[in-house]
PDB file of C-alpha atoms and ligand atoms in Angstrom:
ATOM      1  CA  MET A  13      10.660  89.616-223.042  1.00  0.00           C
ATOM      2  CA  ARG A  14       7.271  91.132-222.399  1.00  0.00           C
ATOM      3  CA  ILE A  15       5.978  91.896-218.891  1.00  0.00           C
ATOM      4  CA  ILE A  16       2.268  92.143-218.160  1.00  0.00           C
ATOM      5  CA  ARG A  17       1.638  93.675-214.752  1.00  0.00           C
ATOM      6  CA  THR A  18      -1.604  92.766-212.999  1.00  0.00           C
ATOM      7  CA  LYS A  19      -3.249  94.074-209.842  1.00  0.00           C
ATOM      8  CA  ASN A  20      -3.436  90.742-208.087  1.00  0.00           C
ATOM      9  CA  TYR A  21      -3.495  86.932-208.361  1.00  0.00           C
ATOM     10  CA  ASP A  22      -7.005  86.809-209.878  1.00  0.00           C
ATOM     11  CA  GLU A  23      -6.157  89.210-212.664  1.00  0.00           C
ATOM     12  CA  MET A  24      -2.889  87.342-213.303  1.00  0.00           C
ATOM     13  CA  SER A  25      -4.868  84.099-213.587  1.00  0.00           C
ATOM     14  CA  ARG A  26      -7.417  85.575-216.014  1.00  0.00           C
ATOM     15  CA  LYS A  27      -4.743  87.137-218.239  1.00  0.00           C
ATOM     16  CA  ALA A  28      -2.723  83.907-218.339  1.00  0.00           C
ATOM     17  CA  ALA A  29      -5.824  81.852-219.092  1.00  0.00           C
ATOM     18  CA  ALA A  30      -6.714  84.287-221.885  1.00  0.00           C
ATOM     19  CA  ILE A  31      -3.268  83.810-223.477  1.00  0.00           C
ATOM     20  CA  ILE A  32      -3.667  80.016-223.314  1.00  0.00           C
ATOM     21  CA  ALA A  33      -7.229  80.271-224.651  1.00  0.00           C
ATOM     22  CA  ALA A  34      -6.011  82.377-227.582  1.00  0.00           C
ATOM     23  CA  GLN A  35      -3.426  79.692-228.378  1.00  0.00           C
ATOM     24  CA  VAL A  36      -6.086  76.964-228.366  1.00  0.00           C
ATOM     25  CA  ILE A  37      -8.411  79.046-230.567  1.00  0.00           C
ATOM     26  CA  HIS A  38      -5.633  79.904-233.038  1.00  0.00           C
ATOM     27  CA  LYS A  39      -4.358  76.354-233.245  1.00  0.00           C
ATOM     28  CA  PRO A  40      -6.903  73.819-231.975  1.00  0.00           C
ATOM     29  CA  ASN A  41      -4.409  70.933-232.257  1.00  0.00           C
ATOM     30  CA  CYS A  42      -1.672  72.727-230.330  1.00  0.00           C
ATOM     31  CA  VAL A  43       0.714  71.207-227.790  1.00  0.00           C
ATOM     32  CA  LEU A  44       0.415  72.857-224.379  1.00  0.00           C
ATOM     33  CA  GLY A  45       3.246  72.502-221.883  1.00  0.00           C
ATOM     34  CA  LEU A  46       1.685  72.588-218.429  1.00  0.00           C
ATOM     35  CA  ALA A  47       2.898  73.341-214.922  1.00  0.00           C
ATOM     36  CA  THR A  48       1.956  72.531-211.342  1.00  0.00           C
ATOM     37  CA  GLY A  49       2.371  74.369-208.031  1.00  0.00           C
ATOM     38  CA  GLY A  50       0.027  76.775-206.292  1.00  0.00           C
ATOM     39  CA  THR A  51       0.329  79.529-208.905  1.00  0.00           C
ATOM     40  CA  PRO A  52      -1.447  77.926-211.928  1.00  0.00           C
ATOM     41  CA  VAL A  53      -4.536  76.787-209.985  1.00  0.00           C
ATOM     42  CA  GLY A  54      -6.461  79.995-210.779  1.00  0.00           C
ATOM     43  CA  THR A  55      -5.409  79.880-214.437  1.00  0.00           C
ATOM     44  CA  TYR A  56      -6.755  76.336-214.782  1.00  0.00           C
ATOM     45  CA  LYS A  57      -9.971  77.370-213.015  1.00  0.00           C
ATOM     46  CA  ASN A  58     -10.602  80.018-215.675  1.00  0.00           C
ATOM     47  CA  LEU A  59      -9.911  77.557-218.497  1.00  0.00           C
ATOM     48  CA  VAL A  60     -12.389  75.082-216.958  1.00  0.00           C
ATOM     49  CA  GLU A  61     -15.031  77.837-216.710  1.00  0.00           C
ATOM     50  CA  TRP A  62     -14.551  78.874-220.333  1.00  0.00           C
ATOM     51  CA  TYR A  63     -14.744  75.235-221.429  1.00  0.00           C
ATOM     52  CA  LYS A  64     -17.977  74.788-219.474  1.00  0.00           C
ATOM     53  CA  SER A  65     -19.481  77.940-220.958  1.00  0.00           C
ATOM     54  CA  GLY A  66     -18.727  76.609-224.446  1.00  0.00           C
ATOM     55  CA  ASP A  67     -16.044  79.183-225.255  1.00  0.00           C
ATOM     56  CA  LEU A  68     -13.159  76.714-225.417  1.00  0.00           C
ATOM     57  CA  ASP A  69     -12.738  73.279-226.951  1.00  0.00           C
ATOM     58  CA  PHE A  70      -9.756  71.101-226.041  1.00  0.00           C
ATOM     59  CA  SER A  71     -10.709  68.062-228.135  1.00  0.00           C
ATOM     60  CA  GLU A  72      -7.621  68.319-230.367  1.00  0.00           C
ATOM     61  CA  VAL A  73      -5.171  69.638-227.765  1.00  0.00           C
ATOM     62  CA  SER A  74      -2.190  67.598-226.538  1.00  0.00           C
ATOM     63  CA  THR A  75      -0.377  68.279-223.296  1.00  0.00           C
ATOM     64  CA  VAL A  76       3.049  67.626-221.811  1.00  0.00           C
ATOM     65  CA  ASN A  77       3.705  68.390-218.187  1.00  0.00           C
ATOM     66  CA  LEU A  78       6.984  69.780-216.976  1.00  0.00           C
ATOM     67  CA  ASP A  79       7.747  67.370-214.208  1.00  0.00           C
ATOM     68  CA  GLU A  80       6.753  64.643-211.776  1.00  0.00           C
ATOM     69  CA  TYR A  81       8.032  63.406-208.423  1.00  0.00           C
ATOM     70  CA  ARG A  82      10.087  60.240-208.744  1.00  0.00           C
ATOM     71  CA  GLY A  83       8.785  57.303-206.736  1.00  0.00           C
ATOM     72  CA  LEU A  84       5.349  58.716-205.929  1.00  0.00           C
ATOM     73  CA  PRO A  85       2.426  56.569-207.130  1.00  0.00           C
ATOM     74  CA  ARG A  86       0.144  58.353-209.607  1.00  0.00           C
ATOM     75  CA  GLU A  87      -2.782  57.955-207.213  1.00  0.00           C
ATOM     76  CA  HIS A  88      -0.982  59.841-204.428  1.00  0.00           C
ATOM     77  CA  ARG A  89      -2.852  63.108-203.866  1.00  0.00           C
ATOM     78  CA  GLU A  90       0.316  65.138-204.360  1.00  0.00           C
ATOM     79  CA  SER A  91       1.606  63.440-207.499  1.00  0.00           C
ATOM     80  CA  TYR A  92       1.544  65.922-210.354  1.00  0.00           C
ATOM     81  CA  TRP A  93      -0.617  63.428-212.244  1.00  0.00           C
ATOM     82  CA  SER A  94      -3.272  63.775-209.499  1.00  0.00           C
ATOM     83  CA  PHE A  95      -2.820  67.542-209.315  1.00  0.00           C
ATOM     84  CA  MET A  96      -3.391  67.945-213.049  1.00  0.00           C
ATOM     85  CA  HIS A  97      -6.464  65.704-213.074  1.00  0.00           C
ATOM     86  CA  ARG A  98      -7.971  67.449-210.055  1.00  0.00           C
ATOM     87  CA  ASN A  99      -7.361  70.971-211.370  1.00  0.00           C
ATOM     88  CA  LEU A 100      -7.808  70.597-215.134  1.00  0.00           C
ATOM     89  CA  PHE A 101      -7.945  67.229-216.906  1.00  0.00           C
ATOM     90  CA  ASP A 102     -11.034  65.894-215.080  1.00  0.00           C
ATOM     91  CA  HIS A 103     -13.021  68.982-216.075  1.00  0.00           C
ATOM     92  CA  VAL A 104     -12.206  69.611-219.758  1.00  0.00           C
ATOM     93  CA  ASN A 105     -12.257  67.506-222.930  1.00  0.00           C
ATOM     94  CA  ILE A 106      -8.557  66.881-223.539  1.00  0.00           C
ATOM     95  CA  PRO A 107      -8.470  63.252-224.794  1.00  0.00           C
ATOM     96  CA  GLN A 108      -6.795  61.012-222.183  1.00  0.00           C
ATOM     97  CA  ASP A 109      -4.376  59.618-224.748  1.00  0.00           C
ATOM     98  CA  ARG A 110      -3.078  63.123-225.503  1.00  0.00           C
ATOM     99  CA  ILE A 111      -2.130  63.816-221.878  1.00  0.00           C
ATOM    100  CA  ASN A 112       1.547  63.262-221.068  1.00  0.00           C
ATOM    101  CA  LEU A 113       3.527  63.452-217.845  1.00  0.00           C
ATOM    102  CA  PRO A 114       6.813  61.869-216.851  1.00  0.00           C
ATOM    103  CA  ASP A 115       6.064  58.498-215.214  1.00  0.00           C
ATOM    104  CA  GLY A 116       7.266  58.903-211.633  1.00  0.00           C
ATOM    105  CA  THR A 117       6.725  55.217-210.958  1.00  0.00           C
ATOM    106  CA  ASN A 118       9.330  54.183-213.532  1.00  0.00           C
ATOM    107  CA  MET A 119      12.415  53.892-211.334  1.00  0.00           C
ATOM    108  CA  ASP A 120      14.679  53.389-214.372  1.00  0.00           C
ATOM    109  CA  ALA A 121      15.618  57.053-214.710  1.00  0.00           C
ATOM    110  CA  ASP A 122      17.536  56.709-217.976  1.00  0.00           C
ATOM    111  CA  ALA A 123      14.722  54.869-219.706  1.00  0.00           C
ATOM    112  CA  GLU A 124      12.042  57.243-218.427  1.00  0.00           C
ATOM    113  CA  CYS A 125      13.933  60.394-219.429  1.00  0.00           C
ATOM    114  CA  LYS A 126      14.578  59.015-222.919  1.00  0.00           C
ATOM    115  CA  ARG A 127      10.937  57.975-223.270  1.00  0.00           C
ATOM    116  CA  TYR A 128       9.690  61.439-222.268  1.00  0.00           C
ATOM    117  CA  ASP A 129      12.038  63.265-224.637  1.00  0.00           C
ATOM    118  CA  ALA A 130      10.867  60.979-227.442  1.00  0.00           C
ATOM    119  CA  VAL A 131       7.226  61.780-226.597  1.00  0.00           C
ATOM    120  CA  ILE A 132       7.886  65.538-226.787  1.00  0.00           C
ATOM    121  CA  ALA A 133       9.841  65.146-230.047  1.00  0.00           C
ATOM    122  CA  SER A 134       7.091  63.010-231.584  1.00  0.00           C
ATOM    123  CA  MET A 135       4.602  65.827-230.939  1.00  0.00           C
ATOM    124  CA  GLY A 136       6.746  68.305-232.840  1.00  0.00           C
ATOM    125  CA  GLY A 137       7.692  70.285-229.733  1.00  0.00           C
ATOM    126  CA  VAL A 138       5.654  72.563-227.480  1.00  0.00           C
ATOM    127  CA  ASP A 139       3.595  75.482-228.812  1.00  0.00           C
ATOM    128  CA  LEU A 140       2.997  77.229-225.496  1.00  0.00           C
ATOM    129  CA  GLN A 141       4.801  76.389-222.275  1.00  0.00           C
ATOM    130  CA  LEU A 142       3.268  77.576-219.003  1.00  0.00           C
ATOM    131  CA  LEU A 143       5.716  78.052-216.112  1.00  0.00           C
ATOM    132  CA  GLY A 144       5.810  79.083-212.479  1.00  0.00           C
ATOM    133  CA  ILE A 145       9.033  79.882-210.659  1.00  0.00           C
ATOM    134  CA  GLY A 146      10.552  78.481-207.467  1.00  0.00           C
ATOM    135  CA  HIS A 147      12.032  80.775-204.825  1.00  0.00           C
ATOM    136  CA  ASP A 148      15.516  79.688-205.901  1.00  0.00           C
ATOM    137  CA  GLY A 149      14.727  80.425-209.561  1.00  0.00           C
ATOM    138  CA  HIS A 150      13.937  76.882-210.609  1.00  0.00           C
ATOM    139  CA  ILE A 151      11.672  76.216-213.582  1.00  0.00           C
ATOM    140  CA  GLY A 152      10.020  72.809-213.745  1.00  0.00           C
ATOM    141  CA  PHE A 153      12.443  71.162-211.356  1.00  0.00           C
ATOM    142  CA  ASN A 154      15.566  72.559-213.025  1.00  0.00           C
ATOM    143  CA  GLU A 155      17.380  73.546-209.874  1.00  0.00           C
ATOM    144  CA  PRO A 156      20.310  76.007-209.671  1.00  0.00           C
ATOM    145  CA  SER A 157      23.529  74.382-210.892  1.00  0.00           C
ATOM    146  CA  ASP A 158      26.755  75.108-212.764  1.00  0.00           C
ATOM    147  CA  ALA A 159      25.297  74.397-216.207  1.00  0.00           C
ATOM    148  CA  PHE A 160      21.904  74.530-217.917  1.00  0.00           C
ATOM    149  CA  ASP A 161      20.355  71.086-218.392  1.00  0.00           C
ATOM    150  CA  MET A 162      19.321  69.871-221.798  1.00  0.00           C
ATOM    151  CA  GLY A 163      16.580  67.248-221.985  1.00  0.00           C
ATOM    152  CA  THR A 164      14.506  65.382-219.419  1.00  0.00           C
ATOM    153  CA  HIS A 165      16.581  64.304-216.433  1.00  0.00           C
ATOM    154  CA  CYS A 166      16.310  63.094-212.873  1.00  0.00           C
ATOM    155  CA  VAL A 167      17.074  65.738-210.229  1.00  0.00           C
ATOM    156  CA  ASP A 168      17.788  65.760-206.521  1.00  0.00           C
ATOM    157  CA  LEU A 169      15.517  68.433-205.106  1.00  0.00           C
ATOM    158  CA  THR A 170      17.292  71.156-203.127  1.00  0.00           C
ATOM    159  CA  GLU A 171      16.615  71.661-199.421  1.00  0.00           C
ATOM    160  CA  GLU A 172      14.876  74.937-200.313  1.00  0.00           C
ATOM    161  CA  THR A 173      12.484  73.201-202.721  1.00  0.00           C
ATOM    162  CA  ILE A 174      11.745  70.393-200.255  1.00  0.00           C
ATOM    163  CA  GLU A 175      11.047  73.043-197.631  1.00  0.00           C
ATOM    164  CA  ALA A 176       8.765  75.012-200.017  1.00  0.00           C
ATOM    165  CA  ASN A 177       6.819  71.929-201.103  1.00  0.00           C
ATOM    166  CA  LYS A 178       6.319  70.402-197.658  1.00  0.00           C
ATOM    167  CA  ARG A 179       3.123  72.496-197.292  1.00  0.00           C
ATOM    168  CA  PHE A 180       1.440  69.992-199.634  1.00  0.00           C
ATOM    169  CA  PHE A 181       2.463  66.907-197.602  1.00  0.00           C
ATOM    170  CA  ALA A 182       1.646  65.679-194.101  1.00  0.00           C
ATOM    171  CA  SER A 183       5.282  66.127-193.075  1.00  0.00           C
ATOM    172  CA  ARG A 184       8.650  67.132-194.502  1.00  0.00           C
ATOM    173  CA  ASP A 185       9.750  63.488-194.487  1.00  0.00           C
ATOM    174  CA  GLU A 186       7.030  62.632-196.965  1.00  0.00           C
ATOM    175  CA  VAL A 187       8.242  65.072-199.637  1.00  0.00           C
ATOM    176  CA  PRO A 188       9.946  63.043-202.387  1.00  0.00           C
ATOM    177  CA  ARG A 189      13.656  63.803-202.712  1.00  0.00           C
ATOM    178  CA  GLN A 190      13.857  63.364-206.482  1.00  0.00           C
ATOM    179  CA  ALA A 191      11.886  64.271-209.578  1.00  0.00           C
ATOM    180  CA  TYR A 192      11.925  63.874-213.328  1.00  0.00           C
ATOM    181  CA  THR A 193      11.865  67.209-215.132  1.00  0.00           C
ATOM    182  CA  MET A 194      11.845  68.511-218.664  1.00  0.00           C
ATOM    183  CA  GLY A 195      15.244  70.122-219.286  1.00  0.00           C
ATOM    184  CA  THR A 196      15.946  73.819-219.704  1.00  0.00           C
ATOM    185  CA  HIS A 197      16.816  73.316-223.360  1.00  0.00           C
ATOM    186  CA  THR A 198      13.419  71.718-224.017  1.00  0.00           C
ATOM    187  CA  ILE A 199      11.672  74.584-222.221  1.00  0.00           C
ATOM    188  CA  MET A 200      13.654  77.075-224.306  1.00  0.00           C
ATOM    189  CA  SER A 201      12.604  75.229-227.472  1.00  0.00           C
ATOM    190  CA  ALA A 202       8.915  75.949-226.829  1.00  0.00           C
ATOM    191  CA  ARG A 203       7.587  78.368-229.427  1.00  0.00           C
ATOM    192  CA  LYS A 204       6.091  80.586-226.724  1.00  0.00           C
ATOM    193  CA  VAL A 205       6.765  80.656-222.981  1.00  0.00           C
ATOM    194  CA  LEU A 206       4.303  82.104-220.469  1.00  0.00           C
ATOM    195  CA  MET A 207       5.412  82.520-216.863  1.00  0.00           C
ATOM    196  CA  ILE A 208       2.983  83.425-214.098  1.00  0.00           C
ATOM    197  CA  VAL A 209       4.120  84.823-210.764  1.00  0.00           C
ATOM    198  CA  SER A 210       2.258  86.198-207.786  1.00  0.00           C
ATOM    199  CA  GLY A 211       3.147  87.435-204.325  1.00  0.00           C
ATOM    200  CA  ARG A 212       5.698  89.472-202.427  1.00  0.00           C
ATOM    201  CA  ASP A 213       7.684  86.325-201.593  1.00  0.00           C
ATOM    202  CA  LYS A 214       8.609  86.006-205.301  1.00  0.00           C
ATOM    203  CA  ALA A 215       9.720  89.650-205.760  1.00  0.00           C
ATOM    204  CA  GLU A 216      13.366  88.978-204.932  1.00  0.00           C
ATOM    205  CA  ILE A 217      13.717  86.086-207.378  1.00  0.00           C
ATOM    206  CA  ILE A 218      11.909  87.996-210.150  1.00  0.00           C
ATOM    207  CA  LYS A 219      14.443  90.797-209.810  1.00  0.00           C
ATOM    208  CA  LYS A 220      17.352  88.351-209.902  1.00  0.00           C
ATOM    209  CA  ALA A 221      16.003  86.224-212.757  1.00  0.00           C
ATOM    210  CA  PHE A 222      14.889  88.939-215.164  1.00  0.00           C
ATOM    211  CA  PHE A 223      16.878  92.020-214.175  1.00  0.00           C
ATOM    212  CA  GLY A 224      20.184  90.303-213.399  1.00  0.00           C
ATOM    213  CA  PRO A 225      22.716  88.245-215.366  1.00  0.00           C
ATOM    214  CA  VAL A 226      21.756  85.072-217.246  1.00  0.00           C
ATOM    215  CA  THR A 227      23.231  82.237-215.176  1.00  0.00           C
ATOM    216  CA  PRO A 228      22.465  78.561-214.474  1.00  0.00           C
ATOM    217  CA  HIS A 229      22.593  79.492-210.777  1.00  0.00           C
ATOM    218  CA  VAL A 230      19.236  81.198-211.448  1.00  0.00           C
ATOM    219  CA  PRO A 231      17.742  78.781-214.014  1.00  0.00           C
ATOM    220  CA  ALA A 232      14.799  81.031-214.982  1.00  0.00           C
ATOM    221  CA  SER A 233      17.219  83.787-216.053  1.00  0.00           C
ATOM    222  CA  ILE A 234      17.769  82.012-219.384  1.00  0.00           C
ATOM    223  CA  LEU A 235      14.237  82.996-220.375  1.00  0.00           C
ATOM    224  CA  GLN A 236      15.597  86.512-220.971  1.00  0.00           C
ATOM    225  CA  MET A 237      17.030  85.017-224.173  1.00  0.00           C
ATOM    226  CA  HIS A 238      13.757  83.437-225.345  1.00  0.00           C
ATOM    227  CA  PRO A 239      12.366  85.211-228.445  1.00  0.00           C
ATOM    228  CA  ASN A 240       8.750  84.876-227.322  1.00  0.00           C
ATOM    229  CA  PHE A 241       8.631  85.055-223.545  1.00  0.00           C
ATOM    230  CA  VAL A 242       5.743  86.667-221.629  1.00  0.00           C
ATOM    231  CA  LEU A 243       5.826  87.223-217.887  1.00  0.00           C
ATOM    232  CA  VAL A 244       2.431  87.819-216.305  1.00  0.00           C
ATOM    233  CA  ALA A 245       3.049  88.936-212.737  1.00  0.00           C
ATOM    234  CA  ASP A 246       1.124  90.809-210.096  1.00  0.00           C
ATOM    235  CA  GLU A 247       2.177  94.059-208.424  1.00  0.00           C
ATOM    236  CA  ASP A 248       3.541  92.265-205.373  1.00  0.00           C
ATOM    237  CA  ALA A 249       5.795  90.005-207.449  1.00  0.00           C
ATOM    238  CA  LEU A 250       7.016  93.052-209.403  1.00  0.00           C
ATOM    239  CA  SER A 251       7.430  95.258-206.339  1.00  0.00           C
ATOM    240  CA  LEU A 252      11.245  95.292-206.492  1.00  0.00           C
ATOM    241  CA  VAL A 253      11.602  96.117-210.187  1.00  0.00           C
TER     242      VAL A 253
HETATM  243  C1  GLP B 369       7.297  73.309-207.950  1.00  0.00           C
HETATM  244  C2  GLP B 369       7.100  73.012-209.437  1.00  0.00           C
HETATM  245  C3  GLP B 369       7.365  74.223-210.299  1.00  0.00           C
HETATM  246  C4  GLP B 369       6.672  75.446-209.732  1.00  0.00           C
HETATM  247  C5  GLP B 369       7.221  75.719-208.347  1.00  0.00           C
HETATM  248  C6  GLP B 369       6.620  76.957-207.702  1.00  0.00           C
HETATM  249  O1  GLP B 369       8.597  73.097-207.507  1.00  0.00           O
HETATM  250  N1  GLP B 369       7.904  71.928-209.882  1.00  0.00           N
HETATM  251  O2  GLP B 369       6.928  73.956-211.612  1.00  0.00           O
HETATM  252  O3  GLP B 369       6.855  76.551-210.550  1.00  0.00           O
HETATM  253  O4  GLP B 369       6.919  74.602-207.529  1.00  0.00           O
HETATM  254  O5  GLP B 369       5.400  76.660-207.119  1.00  0.00           O
HETATM  255  P1  GLP B 369       4.350  77.682-206.563  1.00  0.00           P
HETATM  256  O6  GLP B 369       3.577  78.157-207.726  1.00  0.00           O
HETATM  257  O7  GLP B 369       3.496  76.870-205.622  1.00  0.00           O
HETATM  258  O8  GLP B 369       5.118  78.757-205.865  1.00  0.00           O
END
């Protein structure tokens, strides 16, 4: 595990974008695993800028997103499909047919999870997986539980996650209660994992996840075992370690 400490959110975003850019330059037809949430917005902004300045070309890149709310139409402003288009896909040249997210509108959970695992397998796995972290240690939507999950599955979001994500919706009632998420095993199979974290409110969970025992009760802790894991975090997020 490698930790890159940055002064603030902006520097974290630039460093993370630089790592992703290096991946795309090294392997133009790479598979990027992408994440949503407030944290990656600045990273995507940098990638868009570098694309616009001619420094990056995404024409051969494929993407797989970590997760999607179950039951939310794609067009809903807070679907992860909309988030990704608004923040990245609408502004760079990733071919539409190489963009993959779980289909939250497919209410047949078994079929959708199988389909998504088959998509990831058909791409030969993920070269670089970008991750944020939830306050309870979740990655994607792999919530704390008694065992690590394997492939894509349907999860009931915890009260803490619903509470954290209500800021994006008009009211708490509107936050979907379920999501489809890539499993922990799939995340661990990525050839490189890049986590970005910013803010004092994440300091506690960073200490638990990366300086405490590996346990499914803190899903991110398993990344301690990943052979190529980079944590890019700002001073506030690292203030307790
Ligand atoms: C959501 C996403 C996660 C993300 C987490 C933290 O639950 N499913 O992928 O890491 O939120 O989000 P934020 O970056 O806004 O703190």
